[in-house]
XYZ file of N, CA and C in Angstrom:
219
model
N 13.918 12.736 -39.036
C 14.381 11.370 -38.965
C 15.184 11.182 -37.689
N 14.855 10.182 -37.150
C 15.919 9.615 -35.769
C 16.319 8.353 -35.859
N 17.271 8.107 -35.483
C 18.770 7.001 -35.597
C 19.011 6.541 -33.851
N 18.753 5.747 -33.729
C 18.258 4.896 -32.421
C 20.323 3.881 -32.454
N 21.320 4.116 -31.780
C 22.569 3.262 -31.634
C 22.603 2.821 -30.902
N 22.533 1.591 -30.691
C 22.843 0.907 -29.146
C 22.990 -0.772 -29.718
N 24.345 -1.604 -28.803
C 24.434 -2.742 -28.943
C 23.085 -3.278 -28.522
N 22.640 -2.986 -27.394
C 21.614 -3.444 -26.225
C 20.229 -3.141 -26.598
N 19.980 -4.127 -26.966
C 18.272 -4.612 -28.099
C 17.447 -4.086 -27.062
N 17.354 -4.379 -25.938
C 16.051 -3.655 -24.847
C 16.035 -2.109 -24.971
N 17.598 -1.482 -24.685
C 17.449 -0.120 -24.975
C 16.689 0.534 -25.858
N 17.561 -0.145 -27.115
C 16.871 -0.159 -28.642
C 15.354 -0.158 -28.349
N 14.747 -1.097 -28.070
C 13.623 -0.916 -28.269
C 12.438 -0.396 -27.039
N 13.015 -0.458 -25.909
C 12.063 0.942 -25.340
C 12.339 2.501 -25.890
N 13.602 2.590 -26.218
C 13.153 3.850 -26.819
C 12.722 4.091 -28.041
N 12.862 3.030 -28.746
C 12.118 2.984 -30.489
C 10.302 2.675 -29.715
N 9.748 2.442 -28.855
C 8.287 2.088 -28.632
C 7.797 3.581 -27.855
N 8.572 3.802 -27.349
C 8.642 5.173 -26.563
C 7.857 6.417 -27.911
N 9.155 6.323 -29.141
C 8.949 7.461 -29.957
C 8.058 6.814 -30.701
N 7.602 5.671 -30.998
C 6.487 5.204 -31.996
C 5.139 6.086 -31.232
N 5.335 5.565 -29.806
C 3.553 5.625 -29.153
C 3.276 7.452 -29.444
N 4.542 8.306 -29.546
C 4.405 9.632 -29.526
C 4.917 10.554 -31.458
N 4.598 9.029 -31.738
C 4.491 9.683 -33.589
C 5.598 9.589 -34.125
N 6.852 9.267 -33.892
C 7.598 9.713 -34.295
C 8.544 8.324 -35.055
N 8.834 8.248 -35.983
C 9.486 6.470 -36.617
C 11.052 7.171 -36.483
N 11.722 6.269 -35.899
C 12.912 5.597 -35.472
C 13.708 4.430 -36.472
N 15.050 4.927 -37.140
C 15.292 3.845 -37.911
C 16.628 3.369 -36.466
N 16.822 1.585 -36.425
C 17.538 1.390 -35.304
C 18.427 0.311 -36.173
N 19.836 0.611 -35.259
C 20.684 -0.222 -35.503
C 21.482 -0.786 -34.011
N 22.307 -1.530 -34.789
C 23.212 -2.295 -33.414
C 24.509 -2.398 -32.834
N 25.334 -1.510 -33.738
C 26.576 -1.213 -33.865
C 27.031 -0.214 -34.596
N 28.201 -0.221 -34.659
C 28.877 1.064 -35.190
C 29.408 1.122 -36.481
N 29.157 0.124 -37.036
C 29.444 -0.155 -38.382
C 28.023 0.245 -39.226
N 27.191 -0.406 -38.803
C 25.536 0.130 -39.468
C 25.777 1.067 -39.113
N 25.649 2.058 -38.248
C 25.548 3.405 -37.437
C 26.188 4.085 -38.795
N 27.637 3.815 -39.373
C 28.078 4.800 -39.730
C 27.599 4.993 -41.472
N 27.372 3.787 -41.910
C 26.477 3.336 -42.766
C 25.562 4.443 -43.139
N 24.085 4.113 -42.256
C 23.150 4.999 -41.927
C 23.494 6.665 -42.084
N 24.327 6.779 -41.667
C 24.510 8.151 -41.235
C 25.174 8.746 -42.292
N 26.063 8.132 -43.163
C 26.393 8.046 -44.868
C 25.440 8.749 -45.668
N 24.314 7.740 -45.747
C 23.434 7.914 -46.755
C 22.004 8.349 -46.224
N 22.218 8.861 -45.205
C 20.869 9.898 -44.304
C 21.126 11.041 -43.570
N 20.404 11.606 -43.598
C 20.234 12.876 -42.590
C 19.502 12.911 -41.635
N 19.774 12.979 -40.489
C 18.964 12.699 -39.071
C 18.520 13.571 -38.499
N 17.566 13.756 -37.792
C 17.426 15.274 -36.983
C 17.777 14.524 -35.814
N 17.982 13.631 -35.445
C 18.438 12.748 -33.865
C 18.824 12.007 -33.906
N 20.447 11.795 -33.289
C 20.999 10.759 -33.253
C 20.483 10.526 -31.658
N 20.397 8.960 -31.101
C 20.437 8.422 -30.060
C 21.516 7.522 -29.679
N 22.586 7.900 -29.325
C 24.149 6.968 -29.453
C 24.504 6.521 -28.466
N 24.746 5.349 -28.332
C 25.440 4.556 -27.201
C 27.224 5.087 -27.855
N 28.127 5.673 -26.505
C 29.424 6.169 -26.793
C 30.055 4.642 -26.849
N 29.686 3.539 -25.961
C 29.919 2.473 -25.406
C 29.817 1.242 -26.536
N 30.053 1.040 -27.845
C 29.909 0.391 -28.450
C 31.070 -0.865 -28.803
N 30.758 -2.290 -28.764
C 31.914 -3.122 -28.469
C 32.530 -2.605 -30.339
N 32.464 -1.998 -31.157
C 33.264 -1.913 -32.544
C 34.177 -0.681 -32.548
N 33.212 0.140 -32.145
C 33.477 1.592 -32.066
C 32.938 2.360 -31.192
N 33.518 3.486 -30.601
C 33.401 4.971 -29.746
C 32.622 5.493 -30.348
N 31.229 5.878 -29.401
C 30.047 6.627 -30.303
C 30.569 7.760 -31.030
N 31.921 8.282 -30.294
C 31.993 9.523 -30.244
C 32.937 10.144 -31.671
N 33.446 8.724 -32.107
C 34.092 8.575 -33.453
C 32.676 8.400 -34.717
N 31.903 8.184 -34.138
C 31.036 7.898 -35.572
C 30.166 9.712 -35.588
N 30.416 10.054 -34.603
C 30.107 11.331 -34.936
C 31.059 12.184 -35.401
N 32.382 12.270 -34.984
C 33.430 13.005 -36.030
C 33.579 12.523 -37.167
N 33.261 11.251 -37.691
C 32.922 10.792 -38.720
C 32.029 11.249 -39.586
N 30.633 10.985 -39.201
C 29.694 11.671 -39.617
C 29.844 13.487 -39.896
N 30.373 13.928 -39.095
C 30.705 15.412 -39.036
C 31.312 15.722 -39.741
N 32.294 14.827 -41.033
C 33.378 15.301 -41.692
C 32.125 15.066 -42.958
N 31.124 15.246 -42.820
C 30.265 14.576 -44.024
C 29.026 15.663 -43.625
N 29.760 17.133 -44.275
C 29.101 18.585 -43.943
C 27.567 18.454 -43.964
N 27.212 17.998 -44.765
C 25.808 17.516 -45.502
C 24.805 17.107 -44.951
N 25.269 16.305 -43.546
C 24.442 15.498 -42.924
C 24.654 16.340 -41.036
N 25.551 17.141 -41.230
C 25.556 17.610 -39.637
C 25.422 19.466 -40.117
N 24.731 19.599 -38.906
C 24.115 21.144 -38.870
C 24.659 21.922 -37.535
């Protein structure tokens, strides 16, 4: 599973068309509130994170996520 973060919808979606054309489904969000959501109640083999997010620091939804043993390897 891969997790596509970025405010910026173009990003979002060249790289969600990018991993479609090469097999691979992409769930995408737009902020850091979904982001952390997502990352709650899934397990990802790839995060794609904008650090730059107007809610939150990418870099907090991953110590976040990280305190949530289950879902980080």
């Amino acid at each position: 599973k891969v997790l596509i973060v970025d405010d910026d919808e173009t990003i979002c979606d060249v790289l969600d068309t990018f991993l479609t054309i090469k097999g691979i489904h992409a769930h995408v969000v737009y902020n850091g509130k979904d982001a952390i959501k997502e990352i709650s109640k899934n397990i990802y083999n790839i995060i794609f994170l904008d650090n730059y997010l107007p809610d939150i620091e990418g870099i907090k939804i991953l110590k976040r996520g990280m305190l949530q043993k289950d879902n980080f390897y």
